[in-house]
Tab-separated table of C-alpha atoms in Angstrom:
chain	number	residue	atom	x	y	z
U	1	MET	CA	166.443	121.696	164.353
U	2	PHE	CA	167.412	123.113	167.800
U	3	VAL	CA	164.966	120.771	169.479
U	4	LEU	CA	166.096	117.733	167.645
U	5	GLY	CA	169.700	118.657	168.387
U	6	ALA	CA	169.070	119.070	172.008
U	7	LEU	CA	167.218	115.659	172.210
U	8	THR	CA	170.096	114.059	170.313
U	9	ALA	CA	172.693	115.523	172.797
U	10	LEU	CA	170.935	113.955	175.852
U	11	GLY	CA	172.194	110.403	175.244
U	12	PRO	CA	175.852	111.329	174.808
U	13	LEU	CA	175.728	113.695	177.777
U	14	THR	CA	173.991	111.069	179.924
U	15	ILE	CA	176.653	108.435	178.936
U	16	ASP	CA	179.834	110.510	179.112
U	17	LEU	CA	179.319	113.499	181.505
U	18	TYR	CA	180.232	111.414	184.587
U	19	LEU	CA	183.293	109.662	183.135
U	20	PRO	CA	185.828	112.084	184.979
U	21	ALA	CA	184.085	111.120	188.310
U	22	PHE	CA	185.102	107.409	188.060
U	23	PRO	CA	187.876	107.503	190.561
U	24	ALA	CA	185.736	109.773	192.984
U	25	ILE	CA	182.801	107.341	192.579
U	26	SER	CA	185.153	104.416	193.352
U	27	GLY	CA	186.498	105.950	196.534
U	28	ASP	CA	183.103	107.303	197.813
U	29	LEU	CA	181.282	104.058	197.273
U	30	ASP	CA	184.199	101.816	198.185
U	31	ALA	CA	183.848	100.076	194.893
U	32	ALA	CA	186.401	98.444	192.604
U	33	GLU	CA	187.210	100.391	189.319
U	34	SER	CA	185.727	97.419	187.317
U	35	ALA	CA	182.395	97.820	189.167
U	36	VAL	CA	182.285	101.457	188.379
U	37	GLN	CA	183.002	100.725	184.688
U	38	LEU	CA	180.077	98.308	184.708
U	39	THR	CA	177.856	101.290	185.365
U	40	LEU	CA	178.854	102.649	181.953
U	41	THR	CA	178.128	99.203	180.336
U	42	GLY	CA	174.747	99.209	182.159
U	43	THR	CA	173.961	102.735	180.652
U	44	LEU	CA	174.724	101.571	177.101
U	45	LEU	CA	172.585	98.456	177.488
U	46	GLY	CA	169.819	100.533	178.914
U	47	PHE	CA	170.149	102.888	175.908
U	48	ALA	CA	169.863	99.837	173.682
U	49	ILE	CA	166.844	98.385	175.375
U	50	GLY	CA	165.064	101.694	175.752
U	51	GLN	CA	165.083	102.187	172.030
U	52	LEU	CA	163.434	98.835	171.544
U	53	ILE	CA	160.670	99.872	173.740
U	54	LEU	CA	160.214	103.673	172.986
U	55	GLY	CA	160.328	103.195	169.298
U	56	PRO	CA	157.199	101.130	168.853
U	57	LEU	CA	155.463	103.272	171.384
U	58	SER	CA	156.199	106.393	169.395
U	59	ASP	CA	154.698	104.656	166.264
U	60	ALA	CA	151.523	103.765	168.288
U	61	LEU	CA	151.001	106.967	170.530
U	62	GLY	CA	152.711	109.625	168.532
U	63	ARG	CA	156.095	111.210	168.972
U	64	ARG	CA	155.317	113.648	171.742
U	65	ARG	CA	153.763	111.672	174.483
U	66	PRO	CA	156.426	108.982	174.787
U	67	LEU	CA	159.152	111.508	174.583
U	68	MET	CA	157.688	113.712	177.383
U	69	ALA	CA	157.236	110.707	179.654
U	70	ALA	CA	160.684	109.245	178.920
U	71	THR	CA	162.248	112.629	179.551
U	72	ALA	CA	160.552	113.052	182.759
U	73	THR	CA	161.678	109.582	183.727
U	74	HIS	CA	165.268	110.600	182.946
U	75	VAL	CA	164.934	113.417	185.562
U	76	VAL	CA	163.794	110.983	188.255
U	77	ALA	CA	166.522	108.571	187.303
U	78	SER	CA	169.154	111.312	187.435
U	79	VAL	CA	167.854	112.270	190.970
U	80	LEU	CA	168.111	108.572	192.073
U	81	CYS	CA	171.621	108.276	190.821
U	82	ALA	CA	172.665	111.494	192.693
U	83	VAL	CA	171.431	109.853	196.065
U	84	ALA	CA	172.444	106.269	195.346
U	85	PRO	CA	174.029	104.829	198.525
U	86	ASN	CA	176.045	102.150	196.965
U	87	ILE	CA	177.483	100.943	193.528
U	88	ALA	CA	174.842	98.283	192.987
U	89	MET	CA	172.030	100.770	193.163
U	90	LEU	CA	173.824	103.302	191.098
U	91	GLY	CA	174.368	100.698	188.420
U	92	GLY	CA	170.567	99.882	188.358
U	93	PHE	CA	169.636	103.502	188.237
U	94	ARG	CA	172.042	104.084	185.356
U	95	VAL	CA	170.282	101.463	183.393
U	96	LEU	CA	167.044	103.275	183.850
U	97	GLN	CA	168.556	106.601	183.165
U	98	GLY	CA	170.062	105.065	179.850
U	99	MET	CA	166.631	103.672	178.856
U	100	ALA	CA	164.952	107.029	179.348
U	101	ALA	CA	167.732	108.977	177.406
U	102	ALA	CA	167.169	106.682	174.444
U	103	ALA	CA	164.013	108.596	173.687
U	104	GLY	CA	165.814	111.585	172.345
U	105	ALA	CA	167.795	109.461	169.910
U	106	VAL	CA	165.028	107.333	168.462
U	107	VAL	CA	162.357	109.958	168.330
U	108	SER	CA	164.674	112.587	166.778
U	109	MET	CA	165.419	109.994	163.979
U	110	ALA	CA	161.674	109.174	163.543
U	111	VAL	CA	160.684	112.793	163.429
U	112	VAL	CA	163.256	113.419	160.555
U	113	ARG	CA	161.785	110.354	158.727
U	114	ASP	CA	158.192	111.669	159.279
U	115	LEU	CA	158.927	115.021	157.645
U	116	TYR	CA	161.657	114.438	155.066
U	117	THR	CA	162.665	111.703	152.656
U	118	GLY	CA	165.848	111.149	150.458
U	119	LEU	CA	168.591	113.762	150.340
U	120	PRO	CA	166.869	116.271	152.561
U	121	ALA	CA	166.808	113.676	155.371
U	122	VAL	CA	170.512	112.874	154.777
U	123	ARG	CA	171.553	116.551	155.007
U	124	LEU	CA	169.401	116.982	158.254
U	125	LEU	CA	170.871	113.835	159.823
U	126	SER	CA	174.319	115.107	158.878
U	127	ARG	CA	173.509	118.135	161.057
U	128	LEU	CA	172.334	116.002	163.834
U	129	MET	CA	175.465	113.797	163.620
U	130	LEU	CA	177.358	117.011	164.302
U	131	VAL	CA	175.765	117.028	167.652
U	132	THR	CA	176.418	113.322	168.101
U	133	GLY	CA	180.006	113.882	167.173
U	134	ILE	CA	180.574	116.937	169.391
U	135	ALA	CA	178.574	115.881	172.598
U	136	PRO	CA	180.712	112.941	173.433
U	137	VAL	CA	183.854	114.966	173.012
U	138	LEU	CA	182.640	117.807	175.250
U	139	ALA	CA	180.769	115.804	177.803
U	140	PRO	CA	183.963	114.655	179.714
U	141	SER	CA	185.351	118.139	179.748
U	142	LEU	CA	182.079	119.626	180.822
U	143	GLY	CA	181.975	116.895	183.530
U	144	GLY	CA	185.490	117.882	184.637
U	145	GLN	CA	184.452	121.447	184.983
U	146	VAL	CA	181.341	120.458	187.038
U	147	LEU	CA	183.548	118.457	189.353
U	148	GLN	CA	185.511	121.726	190.212
U	149	PHE	CA	182.397	122.983	191.898
U	150	THR	CA	180.792	119.935	193.302
U	151	ASP	CA	181.338	116.202	193.888
U	152	TRP	CA	180.257	113.270	191.650
U	153	ARG	CA	176.710	113.422	192.848
U	154	GLY	CA	176.344	117.017	191.446
U	155	VAL	CA	176.980	115.692	187.884
U	156	PHE	CA	173.797	113.745	188.165
U	157	TRP	CA	171.981	116.778	189.550
U	158	VAL	CA	173.176	118.776	186.442
U	159	LEU	CA	171.664	115.833	184.266
U	160	ALA	CA	168.498	116.265	186.183
U	161	VAL	CA	168.283	119.963	185.401
U	162	LEU	CA	169.008	119.362	181.684
U	163	GLY	CA	166.369	116.834	181.687
U	164	LEU	CA	163.854	119.404	183.137
U	165	GLY	CA	164.823	121.870	180.488
U	166	LEU	CA	164.181	119.268	177.765
U	167	VAL	CA	160.814	118.531	178.968
U	168	ALA	CA	160.014	122.292	178.636
U	169	VAL	CA	161.574	122.291	175.154
U	170	VAL	CA	159.482	119.277	173.979
U	171	VAL	CA	156.279	120.720	175.507
U	172	LEU	CA	156.714	124.236	174.007
U	173	GLY	CA	158.806	123.609	170.923
U	174	LEU	CA	157.979	120.183	169.320
U	175	GLU	CA	154.760	119.671	167.421
U	176	GLU	CA	153.409	116.145	166.888
U	177	THR	CA	154.575	114.797	163.464
U	178	LEU	CA	152.794	111.610	163.320
U	179	PRO	CA	149.041	112.038	162.934
U	180	PRO	CA	146.519	109.569	164.412
U	181	GLU	CA	145.677	108.057	161.034
U	182	ARG	CA	149.238	107.059	160.489
U	183	ARG	CA	149.849	105.535	163.888
U	184	ARG	CA	150.256	101.755	164.463
U	185	SER	CA	148.826	99.920	167.324
U	186	GLY	CA	148.340	96.296	168.349
U	187	GLY	CA	150.034	95.857	171.691
U	188	VAL	CA	152.901	93.575	172.255
U	189	ALA	CA	151.980	91.070	169.574
U	190	GLY	CA	151.607	93.935	167.012
U	191	THR	CA	154.885	95.216	167.889
U	192	MET	CA	156.446	91.917	167.565
U	193	ARG	CA	154.930	91.484	164.244
U	194	THR	CA	156.326	94.855	163.129
U	195	TYR	CA	159.777	93.895	164.279
U	196	ALA	CA	159.497	90.593	162.341
U	197	SER	CA	158.235	92.400	159.287
U	198	ILE	CA	161.210	94.856	159.325
U	199	LEU	CA	163.750	92.174	159.998
U	200	ARG	CA	162.549	90.292	156.995
U	201	GLY	CA	164.016	93.033	154.790
U	202	ARG	CA	167.350	92.041	153.591
U	203	VAL	CA	168.490	95.665	152.903
U	204	PHE	CA	167.413	96.834	156.394
U	205	VAL	CA	169.146	93.897	158.125
U	206	GLY	CA	172.336	94.506	156.188
U	207	LEU	CA	172.377	98.112	156.869
U	208	MET	CA	171.608	97.497	160.459
U	209	LEU	CA	174.506	95.183	160.909
U	210	THR	CA	176.673	97.633	158.815
U	211	GLY	CA	175.965	100.522	161.219
U	212	GLY	CA	176.265	98.467	164.329
U	213	SER	CA	179.773	97.175	163.193
U	214	MET	CA	181.000	100.660	162.551
U	215	MET	CA	179.766	101.749	165.848
U	216	ALA	CA	181.553	98.963	167.556
U	217	ALA	CA	184.703	100.013	165.885
U	218	LEU	CA	184.144	103.522	167.300
U	219	PHE	CA	183.544	102.151	170.828
U	220	ALA	CA	186.776	100.051	170.510
U	221	TYR	CA	188.594	103.151	169.729
U	222	ILE	CA	186.909	104.982	172.767
U	223	ALA	CA	187.803	102.216	175.182
U	224	GLY	CA	191.442	101.463	174.127
U	225	SER	CA	192.805	104.633	172.853
U	226	SER	CA	193.607	106.270	176.202
U	227	PHE	CA	195.670	103.086	177.307
U	228	VAL	CA	197.277	102.877	173.757
U	229	PHE	CA	198.436	106.550	173.599
U	230	GLN	CA	199.228	107.306	177.230
U	231	ASP	CA	200.547	103.871	178.466
U	232	VAL	CA	202.149	102.459	175.353
U	233	TYR	CA	203.287	105.557	173.683
U	234	GLY	CA	203.697	107.861	176.653
U	235	LEU	CA	201.473	110.842	175.873
U	236	SER	CA	200.425	113.136	178.601
U	237	GLU	CA	196.713	113.553	179.540
U	238	GLN	CA	196.850	116.918	177.705
U	239	ALA	CA	198.437	115.669	174.612
U	240	TYR	CA	196.062	112.701	174.394
U	241	GLY	CA	193.237	115.226	174.939
U	242	VAL	CA	194.466	117.178	171.778
U	243	LEU	CA	194.788	113.902	169.756
U	244	PHE	CA	191.250	112.816	170.848
U	245	GLY	CA	190.121	116.241	169.752
U	246	LEU	CA	191.685	116.039	166.320
U	247	ASN	CA	190.172	112.675	165.722
U	248	SER	CA	186.753	114.132	166.556
U	249	VAL	CA	187.260	117.051	164.305
U	250	GLY	CA	187.843	114.574	161.353
U	251	LEU	CA	184.720	112.792	162.151
U	252	ILE	CA	182.584	115.984	162.531
U	253	THR	CA	184.029	117.590	159.382
U	254	ALA	CA	183.124	114.407	157.407
U	255	THR	CA	179.394	114.653	158.684
U	256	GLN	CA	179.193	118.021	157.260
U	257	LEU	CA	181.012	117.332	154.071
U	258	ASN	CA	178.623	114.388	153.605
U	259	ALA	CA	175.589	116.773	153.400
U	260	ARG	CA	177.236	118.254	150.234
U	261	LEU	CA	178.657	115.029	148.754
U	262	VAL	CA	175.331	113.163	148.612
U	263	ARG	CA	174.059	115.867	146.219
U	264	ARG	CA	176.474	114.491	143.601
U	265	VAL	CA	177.059	110.866	144.755
U	266	ALA	CA	174.252	108.492	145.780
U	267	PRO	CA	174.402	107.822	149.522
U	268	LYS	CA	174.766	104.013	149.047
U	269	TRP	CA	178.011	104.524	147.126
U	270	VAL	CA	179.266	107.146	149.712
U	271	VAL	CA	178.718	104.338	152.289
U	272	SER	CA	180.467	101.688	150.159
U	273	GLY	CA	183.615	103.836	149.711
U	274	ALA	CA	183.787	104.809	153.276
U	275	LEU	CA	183.618	101.253	154.413
U	276	VAL	CA	186.285	100.051	151.991
U	277	THR	CA	188.458	103.019	153.082
U	278	ALA	CA	187.877	102.174	156.805
U	279	ALA	CA	188.796	98.590	156.449
U	280	THR	CA	191.972	99.466	154.533
U	281	ALA	CA	193.009	101.919	157.366
U	282	ALA	CA	192.178	99.423	160.119
U	283	GLY	CA	194.299	96.829	158.410
U	284	ALA	CA	197.210	99.192	157.862
U	285	MET	CA	196.955	100.123	161.636
U	286	LEU	CA	197.081	96.481	162.589
U	287	VAL	CA	200.170	95.936	160.540
U	288	PHE	CA	201.949	98.921	161.934
U	289	ALA	CA	200.948	98.040	165.477
U	290	SER	CA	202.309	94.505	165.122
U	291	SER	CA	205.571	95.623	163.353
U	292	GLY	CA	206.216	98.799	165.145
U	293	LEU	CA	206.601	100.630	161.917
U	294	PHE	CA	206.323	104.418	162.011
U	295	GLY	CA	205.866	104.512	165.802
U	296	ILE	CA	202.883	106.531	167.033
U	297	ALA	CA	202.223	107.891	163.624
U	298	GLY	CA	201.653	104.226	162.430
U	299	ILE	CA	198.574	104.311	164.816
U	300	ALA	CA	197.478	107.909	164.755
U	301	VAL	CA	197.231	108.505	161.008
U	302	PRO	CA	195.209	105.263	160.026
U	303	LEU	CA	193.020	105.907	163.111
U	304	PHE	CA	192.203	109.428	161.990
U	305	VAL	CA	191.353	108.185	158.402
U	306	LEU	CA	189.042	105.339	159.947
U	307	LEU	CA	187.267	107.843	162.259
U	308	THR	CA	186.641	110.206	159.424
U	309	THR	CA	184.989	107.521	157.351
U	310	VAL	CA	182.548	106.993	160.350
U	311	GLY	CA	181.298	110.600	159.568
U	312	PHE	CA	180.209	109.453	156.079
U	313	THR	CA	178.583	106.210	157.231
U	314	MET	CA	176.536	107.471	160.397
U	315	PRO	CA	174.191	109.733	158.529
U	316	ASN	CA	173.688	107.746	155.384
U	317	THR	CA	173.137	104.410	156.892
U	318	PRO	CA	169.794	105.123	158.762
U	319	VAL	CA	168.452	107.101	155.812
U	320	LEU	CA	168.943	104.036	153.492
U	321	ALA	CA	167.659	101.646	156.177
U	322	LEU	CA	164.353	103.808	156.847
U	323	ALA	CA	163.692	104.650	153.296
U	324	GLU	CA	160.945	101.888	152.943
U	325	HIS	CA	159.734	101.999	156.482
U	326	GLY	CA	157.981	105.319	156.771
U	327	GLU	CA	154.899	103.955	158.569
U	328	SER	CA	157.073	102.235	161.321
U	329	ALA	CA	159.925	104.694	161.429
U	330	GLY	CA	160.046	104.706	165.139
U	331	THR	CA	160.280	100.923	165.527
U	332	ALA	CA	162.840	100.664	162.688
U	333	ALA	CA	164.959	103.524	164.158
U	334	ALA	CA	164.816	101.667	167.595
U	335	LEU	CA	166.356	98.571	165.888
U	336	LEU	CA	169.078	100.510	164.360
U	337	GLY	CA	169.907	102.303	167.654
U	338	ALA	CA	169.650	99.159	169.789
U	339	MET	CA	172.060	97.396	167.390
U	340	ASN	CA	174.505	100.282	167.611
U	341	PHE	CA	174.703	100.494	171.282
U	342	ALA	CA	174.295	96.762	172.194
U	343	VAL	CA	177.295	95.858	169.889
U	344	GLY	CA	179.270	98.921	171.242
U	345	ALA	CA	178.599	97.731	174.894
U	346	PHE	CA	180.252	94.430	174.138
U	347	SER	CA	182.937	95.599	171.774
U	348	ALA	CA	184.477	97.962	174.339
U	349	PRO	CA	185.403	95.220	176.983
U	350	MET	CA	186.796	93.052	174.058
U	351	VAL	CA	189.746	95.457	173.735
U	352	GLY	CA	190.625	95.182	177.484
U	353	ALA	CA	190.190	91.416	177.435
U	354	PHE	CA	193.224	91.104	175.068
U	355	GLY	CA	195.440	93.287	177.296
U	356	SER	CA	196.578	96.824	177.082
U	357	GLY	CA	200.257	96.498	176.643
U	358	SER	CA	200.192	97.324	172.903
U	359	ALA	CA	197.989	98.737	170.200
U	360	VAL	CA	197.312	95.352	168.615
U	361	PRO	CA	194.141	94.515	170.605
U	362	MET	CA	192.567	97.856	169.660
U	363	ALA	CA	193.453	97.521	166.082
U	364	GLY	CA	192.617	93.864	165.919
U	365	VAL	CA	189.016	94.544	167.140
U	366	MET	CA	188.708	97.648	164.795
U	367	VAL	CA	189.797	95.487	161.768
U	368	THR	CA	187.263	92.807	162.694
U	369	MET	CA	184.457	95.125	162.952
U	370	THR	CA	185.255	97.168	159.807
U	371	LEU	CA	185.449	93.864	157.746
U	372	LEU	CA	182.097	92.808	159.242
U	373	ALA	CA	180.665	96.047	158.116
U	374	VAL	CA	182.082	95.569	154.667
U	375	ALA	CA	180.601	91.850	154.544
U	376	ALA	CA	177.250	93.064	155.791
U	377	LEU	CA	176.860	95.921	153.156
U	378	PHE	CA	178.094	93.954	150.038
U	379	LEU	CA	176.860	90.533	150.842
U	380	VAL	CA	173.610	91.152	152.707
U	381	ALA	CA	172.337	94.800	151.824
U	382	ARG	CA	173.868	94.700	148.231
U	383	PRO	CA	174.023	98.377	147.467
U	384	TRP	CA	173.655	97.808	143.657
U	385	ARG	CA	170.145	96.626	144.428
U	386	MET	CA	169.143	99.496	146.690
U	387	THR	CA	166.777	102.164	145.663
U	388	ASP	CA	168.186	105.702	145.636
U	389	PRO	CA	166.760	108.180	147.815
U	390	ALA	CA	164.659	110.906	146.215
U	391	SER	CA	166.724	113.749	144.876
U	392	GLY	CA	164.800	116.409	146.699
U	393	PRO	CA	162.070	116.903	149.348
U	394	ALA	CA	158.832	115.122	148.683
U	395	ALA	CA	155.950	117.548	147.610
U	396	PRO	CA	153.090	117.829	150.064
U	397	ALA	CA	150.250	115.494	149.520
U	398	GLU	CA	147.136	117.147	148.032
U	399	PRO	CA	143.781	116.531	149.507
U	400	PRO	CA	141.529	114.242	147.579
U	401	GLU	CA	139.096	115.695	145.281
U	402	PRO	CA	135.371	114.673	145.393
U	403	VAL	CA	134.651	111.792	143.360
U	404	ASP	CA	131.466	111.441	141.251
U	405	ALA	CA	129.873	108.158	141.813
U	406	ALA	CA	128.776	107.892	138.217
U	407	ALA	CA	132.123	108.831	136.864
U	408	PRO	CA	134.924	106.328	136.188
U	409	PRO	CA	137.624	106.294	138.607
U	410	ALA	CA	140.548	108.683	137.700
U	411	ASP	CA	144.113	107.529	137.220
U	412	PRO	CA	146.368	107.833	140.162
U	413	ALA	CA	148.938	110.493	140.108
U	414	PRO	CA	152.089	109.200	138.191
U	415	GLY	CA	155.468	109.126	139.651
U	416	PRO	CA	157.363	107.432	142.468
U	417	HIS	CA	155.964	109.914	145.168
U	418	ALA	CA	152.214	109.326	144.289
U	419	SER	CA	149.770	109.096	147.087
U	420	ARG	CA	149.672	105.521	148.420
U	421	ALA	CA	145.952	106.069	149.356
U	422	THR	CA	145.094	106.128	145.520
U	423	HIS	CA	147.160	102.897	144.975
U	424	SER	CA	145.149	100.340	146.953
U	425	THR	CA	143.137	100.083	150.130
U	426	ALA	CA	146.089	98.254	151.685
U	427	HIS	CA	148.077	101.446	151.767
U	428	GLN	CA	145.145	103.869	152.658
U	429	GLY	CA	145.953	106.380	155.394
U	430	ALA	CA	149.787	106.099	154.714
U	431	GLU	CA	150.090	109.851	154.280
U	432	GLY	CA	147.341	111.702	156.117
U	433	THR	CA	147.868	115.141	157.460
U	434	CYS	CA	150.301	116.645	159.968
U	435	HIS	CA	149.327	118.270	163.348
U	436	GLY	CA	147.123	121.206	162.747
U	437	GLY	CA	145.954	120.133	159.393
U	438	ALA	CA	149.129	120.739	157.375
U	439	ALA	CA	149.700	118.234	154.512
U	440	HIS	CA	152.151	115.580	155.361
U	441	PRO	CA	154.994	114.851	153.091
U	442	PRO	CA	154.737	111.526	151.336
U	443	VAL	CA	157.278	108.846	151.612
U	444	PRO	CA	159.028	106.942	148.846
U	445	LEU	CA	157.391	103.642	147.647
U	446	GLY	CA	159.184	100.309	147.924
U	447	ARG	CA	159.203	97.913	145.074
U	448	ILE	CA	156.170	95.955	146.332
U	449	GLU	CA	154.133	99.141	146.581
U	450	ARG	CA	155.267	100.151	143.201
U	451	ARG	CA	153.911	97.024	141.695
U	452	HIS	CA	150.644	97.494	143.579
U	453	ALA	CA	150.499	101.098	142.119
U	454	GLN	CA	151.288	99.874	138.573
U	455	ALA	CA	148.572	97.115	138.790
U	456	SER	CA	146.059	99.697	140.131
U	457	THR	CA	146.859	102.138	137.292
U	458	ARG	CA	146.261	99.412	134.720
U	459	ARG	CA	142.938	98.365	136.218
U	460	SER	CA	141.780	101.934	136.393
U	461	ARG	CA	142.599	102.515	132.744
U	462	ARG	CA	140.719	99.320	131.749
U	463	ARG	CA	137.663	100.397	133.713
U	464	ARG	CA	137.879	103.974	132.107
U	465	THR	CA	138.126	102.418	128.641
U	466	ALA	CA	135.132	100.193	129.264
U	467	ALA	CA	133.101	102.837	130.669
U	468	GLU	CA	133.810	105.175	127.603
U	469	GLY	CA	133.081	102.188	125.227
U	470	THR	CA	129.606	101.830	126.937
U	471	HIS	CA	128.882	105.497	126.808
U	472	ARG	CA	129.577	105.486	123.028
U	473	GLU	CA	127.392	102.510	122.408
U	474	SER	CA	124.497	104.112	124.355
């Protein structure tokens, strides 16, 4: 858990640690503020592109090797940022840094999917979302503390040291979770086929759009809230920091409550309720911003409610989306992450494009994004047709018993978690063994696989009946 948490934190720290240094970067490199802000957009785009590359690589090569290579690249990119002579080169190095930092996010999610399914995966992702929620809040404060002892270039040296530490953590503390027999290969063409196969799934696409829209609403808040509360409502920097912290507490608390809630309520219904609540809160915020009702409370209270709902959607959406993609968890996780950060990279400038003289632009973008999330869930993914995750951890797969060639084939083990290898040759090797020979937990079967299993079971029973009849006649 510590290793996965550290890997998950690398992305938010890479994105946010240097934010307090924007004025210093602008002055030192003689760059416009908008040019400095573009380095942040470049980092987000790099983070999205990196996941699309590293996800399929982790499915083909295993989790450890791409992760170690990307983390080492992050160290090099951080050093290059620290010595960048101008804003253009800093922007280019930040794209590379974002691409490398993406490995922590996508591989962590894939490792969870390798080892857990259903509700245990939801609970573990809720813990990782705690890191995701805390890191962006603490990163600017940590960056400010670093700037007390060094200049803006020192922030990137700190990121380089953190990257070196993570390389050691991966080498010493993370075992391979994807055995060779479960890996996918096929080069660029194979990767494209895998992407196409995943994107043909209606549930996956709906949940990907749902998660991306909610992330866009979150980035709209990050981009616009400082202008709204400080310039429009006159809060001081300290008061705004307290308000930002309270909103983060709501999000973090929700992620931890979610781990308990999903024991009683199916994750798909948790997401459904959270999205309806988010859209309602965003609508109320837009009405209050347009009319001026309730002053700052008319913005702060609905905003707190909306951000709290994000804590219920962030852990559950990936678990539901990855449920039927165990064999390509890295690629599927890459698509989810890329959608989140690509949409976020474009939603943040939308707030500023409509002006910063009121809360209406921020509220308007958040209303639009939450309504898109609701539409994607109910019109595309359709939660009433989703398969519920398993109610507990999957039992380890047992090794196959020797088969007597003269004996009729035995029935495959019944139940939704029966080994795919016993169902049909099309699914052989789906479970395999973990690093070191440990049995690997099976993954839940999709509807098509269940049909294959049922058909195989019927054929086996017919063969057994025929064999027994022949034996009696002889």
